Short mmCIF file of C-alpha atoms in Angstrom, two decimals:
data_model
loop_
_atom_site.label_atom_id
_atom_site.label_comp_id
_atom_site.label_asym_id
_atom_site.label_seq_id
_atom_site.Cartn_x
_atom_site.Cartn_y
_atom_site.Cartn_z
CA MET L 27 65.02 23.82 22.73
CA ASN L 28 63.71 25.67 19.65
CA PHE L 29 63.09 22.95 17.64
CA ARG L 30 60.96 21.41 21.09
CA LYS L 31 58.81 24.93 21.07
CA ALA L 32 58.42 25.64 17.56
CA SER L 33 57.69 21.87 16.96
CA PHE L 34 54.72 22.43 19.90
CA LYS L 35 53.57 25.39 18.33
CA ILE L 36 53.05 24.08 14.81
CA VAL L 37 51.21 20.95 17.31
CA ALA L 38 49.26 23.89 18.72
CA VAL L 39 47.88 25.67 15.61
CA ILE L 40 46.82 21.81 13.97
CA ILE L 41 44.79 21.38 17.22
CA VAL L 42 43.24 25.03 16.94
CA ILE L 43 42.86 24.28 12.87
CA VAL L 44 41.27 20.98 13.32
CA LEU L 45 39.20 22.58 16.49
CA ALA L 46 37.89 25.06 13.53
CA LEU L 47 36.92 22.73 11.12
CA ILE L 48 35.22 20.77 13.50
CA ALA L 49 33.54 23.93 14.92
CA GLY L 50 32.74 25.14 10.88
CA TYR L 51 31.30 21.53 10.73
CA ILE L 52 28.81 21.88 13.72
CA TYR L 53 28.16 25.04 12.55
CA SER L 54 27.15 24.68 9.41
CA GLN L 55 24.97 21.09 10.64
CA ILE L 56 22.27 22.52 13.13
CA GLY L 57 22.54 25.85 11.00
CA PRO L 58 19.82 25.78 7.99
CA TYR L 59 19.10 23.17 5.56
CA ASP L 60 19.48 26.22 2.91
CA LYS L 61 19.77 29.24 4.38
CA SER L 62 18.43 30.90 0.48
CA SER L 63 15.29 28.82 0.36
CA LYS L 64 11.39 30.08 0.17
CA LYS L 65 9.94 26.96 0.58
CA GLU L 66 8.08 26.16 2.99
CA ILE L 67 7.42 22.14 4.23
CA LEU L 68 4.41 21.16 6.20
CA VAL L 69 4.76 18.22 8.69
CA GLU L 70 3.30 16.33 11.57
CA ILE L 71 4.46 14.99 13.99
CA PRO L 72 2.19 11.97 15.93
CA ASN L 73 1.15 11.99 19.56
CA GLY L 74 3.66 9.13 21.22
CA SER L 75 6.07 10.67 18.98
CA THR L 76 10.11 9.89 20.68
CA LEU L 77 12.80 12.91 19.77
CA THR L 78 14.61 10.22 17.36
CA ASP L 79 11.32 9.72 15.86
CA VAL L 80 10.92 13.66 15.24
CA ALA L 81 14.80 13.74 13.58
CA ASP L 82 13.60 11.57 11.03
CA ILE L 83 10.49 13.42 10.34
CA LEU L 84 12.67 16.58 9.74
CA GLU L 85 15.72 14.82 8.14
CA GLN L 86 12.63 13.20 5.58
CA ASN L 87 11.45 16.45 4.88
CA LYS L 88 15.03 18.04 4.38
CA LEU L 89 14.80 20.35 7.19
CA ILE L 90 17.78 19.19 9.04
CA LYS L 91 21.07 18.18 8.21
CA ASN L 92 21.69 15.41 11.03
CA LYS L 93 19.58 13.79 13.48
CA VAL L 94 22.40 13.19 15.60
CA LEU L 95 23.46 17.15 16.16
CA PHE L 96 19.52 17.70 16.24
CA LYS L 97 18.92 15.54 19.21
CA VAL L 98 21.80 17.39 20.32
CA ILE L 99 20.60 21.11 20.43
CA GLU L 100 17.61 19.68 21.87
CA LYS L 101 19.07 18.18 25.18
CA ILE L 102 21.14 21.45 26.02
CA LYS L 103 18.38 24.03 25.09
CA PRO L 104 17.22 25.57 28.44
CA ASN L 105 13.42 24.65 27.34
CA LYS L 106 12.84 21.47 28.76
CA ASN L 107 8.99 21.40 27.63
CA GLY L 108 9.56 18.41 24.99
CA VAL L 109 8.37 18.78 21.36
CA LYS L 110 5.00 18.87 21.20
CA ALA L 111 2.56 16.80 18.33
CA GLY L 112 1.05 18.66 16.00
CA THR L 113 0.95 19.24 12.20
CA TYR L 114 3.95 22.75 11.45
CA LEU L 115 4.92 24.76 8.78
CA LEU L 116 8.73 24.69 8.39
CA SER L 117 10.85 27.01 6.44
CA GLN L 118 14.34 25.39 4.98
CA SER L 119 15.93 28.33 6.41
CA TYR L 120 14.88 27.86 9.85
CA SER L 121 18.14 26.67 12.21
CA ASN L 122 17.83 23.76 13.94
CA SER L 123 17.70 26.24 17.34
CA GLN L 124 14.60 27.92 15.88
CA ILE L 125 12.84 24.55 14.26
CA LEU L 126 12.85 23.70 17.93
CA ASP L 127 11.81 26.43 19.36
CA ILE L 128 8.06 26.18 17.55
CA LEU L 129 7.66 22.62 18.05
CA THR L 130 8.73 23.19 21.64
CA ASP L 131 6.13 26.25 21.76
CA GLY L 132 3.47 24.04 19.93
CA LYS L 133 2.85 26.69 17.05
CA THR L 134 1.42 24.16 14.62
CA HIS L 135 -0.12 25.14 11.74
CA ASN L 136 -4.18 25.42 11.46
CA ASP L 137 -4.85 26.90 8.27
CA GLY L 138 -7.41 24.71 5.68
CA THR L 139 -10.78 22.78 6.24
CA LYS L 140 -10.11 20.53 9.07
CA VAL L 141 -10.66 16.81 8.48
CA THR L 142 -10.58 13.98 11.46
CA ILE L 143 -10.63 10.43 10.52
CA PRO L 144 -11.60 7.78 13.49
CA GLU L 145 -9.88 5.24 13.81
CA GLY L 146 -11.46 2.03 12.34
CA LEU L 147 -12.64 3.23 8.84
CA THR L 148 -13.09 2.10 5.70
CA TYR L 149 -11.63 3.39 2.79
CA LYS L 150 -14.82 4.07 1.39
CA GLU L 151 -16.06 5.64 4.99
CA VAL L 152 -13.25 7.85 4.65
CA ILE L 153 -13.76 8.38 0.88
CA LYS L 154 -16.91 10.18 2.27
CA ILE L 155 -15.63 12.11 5.04
CA LEU L 156 -13.45 14.32 2.66
CA THR L 157 -16.22 14.56 -0.27
CA ASP L 158 -18.73 15.75 2.33
CA ASN L 159 -16.24 18.85 3.36
CA ASN L 160 -15.87 19.39 -0.40
CA LEU L 161 -12.48 17.82 -0.82
CA GLY L 162 -12.48 15.78 -4.19
CA ASN L 163 -14.62 13.70 -5.87
CA ALA L 164 -15.36 10.50 -4.88
CA LYS L 165 -14.22 8.77 -7.97
CA GLU L 166 -11.45 9.75 -8.04
CA TYR L 167 -10.44 9.01 -5.15
CA GLU L 168 -11.98 5.26 -5.71
CA GLU L 169 -9.71 4.86 -8.43
CA LEU L 170 -6.27 6.20 -7.19
CA ILE L 171 -6.90 4.30 -3.83
CA ASN L 172 -7.49 0.76 -5.86
CA ASN L 173 -3.81 2.11 -8.28
CA PRO L 174 -0.56 2.12 -5.49
CA LYS L 175 0.81 2.10 -8.69
CA ALA L 176 0.10 5.99 -8.99
CA PHE L 177 2.42 6.61 -5.61
CA TYR L 178 4.98 4.27 -6.09
CA SER L 179 7.45 7.23 -6.88
CA ASP L 180 7.05 8.43 -3.23
CA PHE L 181 5.90 5.54 -0.67
CA SER L 182 8.14 2.98 -1.49
CA PHE L 183 6.31 0.78 0.96
CA LEU L 184 3.47 0.32 -1.33
CA LYS L 185 5.93 -1.21 -4.12
CA ALA L 186 5.05 -4.62 -1.98
CA SER L 187 3.86 -7.05 -3.70
CA ASP L 188 1.33 -8.02 -1.41
CA ILE L 189 -0.47 -4.94 -1.23
CA LYS L 190 -3.17 -4.52 -3.70
CA ASN L 191 -4.82 -1.35 -2.35
CA LEU L 192 -4.33 1.71 -0.29
CA GLU L 193 -7.06 0.04 2.46
CA GLY L 194 -5.45 0.14 5.82
CA PHE L 195 -2.96 2.99 5.15
CA LEU L 196 -4.76 6.00 5.32
CA TYR L 197 -3.23 6.86 8.46
CA PRO L 198 -6.31 8.14 10.94
CA ASP L 199 -6.04 11.28 12.32
CA THR L 200 -6.63 15.33 12.22
CA TYR L 201 -5.79 17.07 9.08
CA TYR L 202 -5.65 20.82 7.39
CA PHE L 203 -6.75 20.46 4.06
CA ASP L 204 -6.83 23.81 1.24
CA LYS L 205 -9.77 23.22 -0.93
CA GLU L 206 -7.54 23.36 -3.78
CA SER L 207 -5.42 20.10 -3.27
CA THR L 208 -5.77 17.50 -5.27
CA GLU L 209 -7.30 14.08 -4.19
CA LYS L 210 -3.86 12.43 -4.60
CA GLU L 211 -2.26 15.20 -2.67
CA ILE L 212 -4.60 14.24 0.31
CA LEU L 213 -4.30 10.55 -0.15
CA SER L 214 -0.47 10.96 -0.05
CA ALA L 215 -1.04 13.41 3.32
CA MET L 216 -2.55 10.38 4.95
CA LEU L 217 -0.04 8.08 3.67
CA LYS L 218 3.00 10.00 4.30
CA ARG L 219 1.35 10.33 8.43
CA PHE L 220 1.20 6.68 7.97
CA GLU L 221 5.08 6.36 6.78
CA GLN L 222 5.68 8.68 9.94
CA VAL L 223 4.09 6.62 12.16
CA TYR L 224 5.23 2.70 11.64
CA ASN L 225 8.82 3.72 12.53
CA ASN L 226 11.89 1.98 12.62
CA LYS L 227 11.10 0.14 16.02
CA PHE L 228 7.88 -1.60 14.13
CA LYS L 229 9.98 -2.08 11.33
CA GLU L 230 12.99 -3.90 12.83
CA LYS L 231 10.23 -5.97 15.10
CA GLN L 232 8.06 -6.92 11.80
CA LYS L 233 11.28 -7.86 10.12
CA GLU L 234 11.95 -10.24 13.40
CA MET L 235 8.61 -11.73 13.37
CA ASP L 236 9.48 -12.73 9.30
CA LEU L 237 6.01 -10.93 8.97
CA THR L 238 5.13 -8.03 5.51
CA LEU L 239 3.93 -4.54 6.34
CA GLN L 240 0.63 -5.24 4.39
CA GLN L 241 0.15 -8.82 7.26
CA VAL L 242 0.68 -6.69 10.03
CA VAL L 243 -1.72 -3.76 8.94
CA ASN L 244 -4.33 -6.33 8.12
CA LEU L 245 -3.82 -7.86 11.74
CA ALA L 246 -3.94 -4.38 13.17
CA SER L 247 -7.18 -3.68 11.41
CA ILE L 248 -9.40 -6.41 12.71
CA ILE L 249 -8.01 -5.70 16.11
CA GLU L 250 -8.74 -2.26 16.10
CA LYS L 251 -12.71 -3.48 14.94
CA GLU L 252 -12.54 -6.00 17.58
CA ALA L 253 -11.53 -3.91 21.16
CA VAL L 254 -13.11 -1.56 22.71
CA LEU L 255 -10.58 -1.25 25.30
CA ASP L 256 -6.89 -0.81 24.80
CA GLU L 257 -6.15 -3.59 27.30
CA ASP L 258 -7.32 -5.15 25.47
CA ARG L 259 -5.51 -5.35 21.92
CA PRO L 260 -2.66 -6.85 22.80
CA ILE L 261 -4.40 -10.18 24.54
CA ILE L 262 -6.97 -10.27 20.96
CA ALA L 263 -4.11 -10.18 19.05
CA SER L 264 -2.74 -13.05 20.55
CA VAL L 265 -6.05 -15.02 20.46
CA PHE L 266 -5.55 -14.41 16.68
CA TYR L 267 -1.90 -15.43 15.65
CA ASN L 268 -2.95 -18.46 17.96
CA ARG L 269 -5.39 -19.47 15.94
CA LEU L 270 -3.27 -18.64 12.67
CA LYS L 271 -0.51 -20.91 13.94
CA ILE L 272 -2.45 -23.61 14.62
CA GLY L 273 -3.92 -23.72 10.94
CA MET L 274 -7.87 -22.46 12.46
CA PRO L 275 -9.57 -19.85 11.01
CA ILE L 276 -9.61 -16.42 12.56
CA GLN L 277 -12.95 -16.31 12.61
CA SER L 278 -14.10 -12.58 13.14
CA ASP L 279 -16.92 -10.61 11.92
CA ALA L 280 -15.16 -7.88 11.22
CA THR L 281 -14.14 -9.63 8.20
CA LEU L 282 -16.97 -10.59 7.55
CA GLN L 283 -19.19 -7.17 7.95
CA TYR L 284 -16.26 -5.52 5.67
CA ALA L 285 -18.14 -7.41 2.92
CA PHE L 286 -21.36 -6.33 3.24
CA ASP L 287 -22.42 -2.91 0.99
CA GLU L 288 -23.64 -2.17 4.96
CA ARG L 289 -22.40 -2.93 8.23
CA LYS L 290 -24.71 -5.00 9.67
CA GLU L 291 -26.13 -4.94 13.67
CA ARG L 292 -25.52 -7.83 14.46
CA VAL L 293 -23.51 -11.03 12.19
CA MET L 294 -26.01 -13.88 11.65
CA TYR L 295 -25.38 -17.55 11.63
CA ALA L 296 -26.67 -17.53 8.35
CA ASP L 297 -23.95 -14.90 7.24
CA LEU L 298 -21.27 -17.06 8.23
CA LYS L 299 -21.75 -18.83 5.45
CA ILE L 300 -21.22 -16.23 2.62
CA ASP L 301 -19.26 -17.17 -0.17
CA SER L 302 -16.58 -13.82 0.26
CA PRO L 303 -12.80 -13.76 0.92
CA TYR L 304 -13.71 -12.11 3.86
CA ASN L 305 -15.04 -14.54 5.60
CA SER L 306 -12.83 -15.48 7.72
CA TYR L 307 -15.15 -18.36 9.23
CA LEU L 308 -14.90 -20.21 6.00
CA ASN L 309 -10.81 -19.16 4.64
CA LYS L 310 -8.19 -19.65 6.41
CA GLY L 311 -5.61 -16.70 6.95
CA LEU L 312 -5.95 -13.05 7.36
CA PRO L 313 -8.46 -12.01 4.46
CA PRO L 314 -6.78 -10.73 0.85
CA THR L 315 -6.45 -6.94 2.57
CA PRO L 316 -6.83 -5.04 5.21
CA ILE L 317 -10.60 -4.53 6.58
CA CYS L 318 -9.62 -0.23 8.36
CA SER L 319 -7.42 1.83 9.18
CA PRO L 320 -6.41 1.08 12.07
CA GLY L 321 -4.32 3.15 14.80
CA VAL L 322 -0.89 2.81 16.58
CA LYS L 323 -2.74 0.69 19.71
CA SER L 324 -3.96 -2.05 17.70
CA ILE L 325 -0.52 -1.75 14.80
CA GLU L 326 1.67 -1.77 18.34
CA ALA L 327 -0.39 -4.79 19.62
CA ALA L 328 -0.30 -6.70 16.46
CA LEU L 329 3.68 -6.41 16.26
CA TYR L 330 3.63 -6.66 20.26
CA PRO L 331 0.94 -9.35 21.15
CA ALA L 332 0.51 -10.83 25.00
CA HIS L 333 1.59 -14.27 25.16
CA THR L 334 -1.46 -16.48 25.87
CA ASP L 335 -3.49 -19.80 24.91
CA TYR L 336 -6.40 -18.23 24.49
CA LEU L 337 -8.35 -19.69 21.38
CA TYR L 338 -11.60 -17.41 21.93
CA PHE L 339 -12.94 -14.33 23.22
CA VAL L 340 -16.29 -12.85 23.52
CA ALA L 341 -17.09 -9.57 24.55
CA THR L 342 -18.84 -8.37 27.63
CA VAL L 343 -22.33 -5.95 28.51
CA ASP L 344 -19.51 -3.15 29.63
CA GLY L 345 -16.77 -2.84 26.49
CA LYS L 346 -14.42 -5.67 27.86
CA ASN L 347 -14.00 -9.06 26.45
CA ASN L 348 -14.23 -12.45 28.29
CA TYR L 349 -11.45 -15.16 27.06
CA SER L 350 -10.88 -18.66 26.32
CA LYS L 351 -8.47 -21.87 26.28
CA THR L 352 -11.32 -24.35 25.13
CA TYR L 353 -14.71 -24.22 22.98
CA LYS L 354 -16.71 -25.87 26.05
CA GLU L 355 -15.44 -22.47 28.30
CA HIS L 356 -15.80 -20.00 25.27
CA LEU L 357 -19.74 -21.43 24.92
CA LYS L 358 -20.16 -20.53 28.38
CA HIS L 359 -19.15 -16.36 28.20
CA VAL L 360 -21.20 -16.64 24.96
CA GLU L 361 -24.69 -17.67 27.16
CA ASN L 362 -23.67 -15.29 29.86
CA TYR L 363 -22.78 -12.79 27.50
CA LYS L 364 -26.65 -13.17 25.70
CA LYS L 365 -28.43 -13.27 28.96
CA GLU L 366 -26.47 -10.22 30.94
CA ARG L 367 -27.17 -8.54 26.76
CA ASP L 368 -30.91 -9.83 27.39
CA LYS L 369 -31.38 -8.57 30.72
CA LEU L 370 -29.15 -4.62 29.52
CA ASN L 371 -32.13 -4.49 27.41
CA GLU L 372 -35.17 -5.35 29.82
CA GLU L 373 -33.97 -2.82 31.85
CA LYS L 374 -34.11 0.02 29.18
CA SER L 375 -36.78 -1.09 28.22
CA GLU L 376 -38.55 -0.47 31.06
CA LYS L 377 -37.37 3.33 31.84
#
């Protein structure tokens, strides 16, 4: 009997020790990444981020130790408003609970010069916005953008052999920059935002489709320029995929416009014969690089296209599109568009 009691006590002590070790481990994992650190890190939580995305961002920035436990803390905390998108200044000395309080209360950090980069801008247009806000030198930006190797140490995704410059990867969003920020720091902030938005779900889908990152962003950039309404993006994507599948030129005015020094109000028939690698009427496949910085909706469309048999589309005067399976049907839609456009112009001129 005494032996059984002694065995029970030993087991009980072992259980207590194990539980204490587990509790200590959990406590260390949900506590500060470095409680003695005074380092503050600026992080961006993009719109539409899931809790997993947020945990990934915080782990990448060395603000939390354990993504699983961070998500558990979020689930059991009384504040159920969820993490709010925005730019945050966080310290490595903050615990998981403190970080969640800041993120769920939306206590964003807005110091510095505010710069908004809209979707669909070329890198040259991005440079103009930055320099107009007295942030950096245009020549320095140009040299850095055309030299991805300068960013290899921080952004391994740029090492892909088919990525020739940073076009398409300067993610469109609102940023806050210090006047003292260097050109490389500013571009790095945009690349980091892209890296955050292009999450594991996108990466897995890209791999499933057997595409390179450059191909996804390239197509997304064309979709960005061609689409007006979000609902049209996956359908436009399907048209381009259908054309690529049968070896048909993608025939996008948007890629041709990229070849011009200044965007034209309208692409003319004579323009279709211009000798340029960005002339997708003469050249099959995607252009050499993306043609602008696409937003997340266009990236999603490139990775999750609609399933259609369409080979053609043309805009309507209300910003939508008419889609066709045959060229004959497409010509009818083109003719209708011209009539509607001319009628609308006449009505405007009479007013």
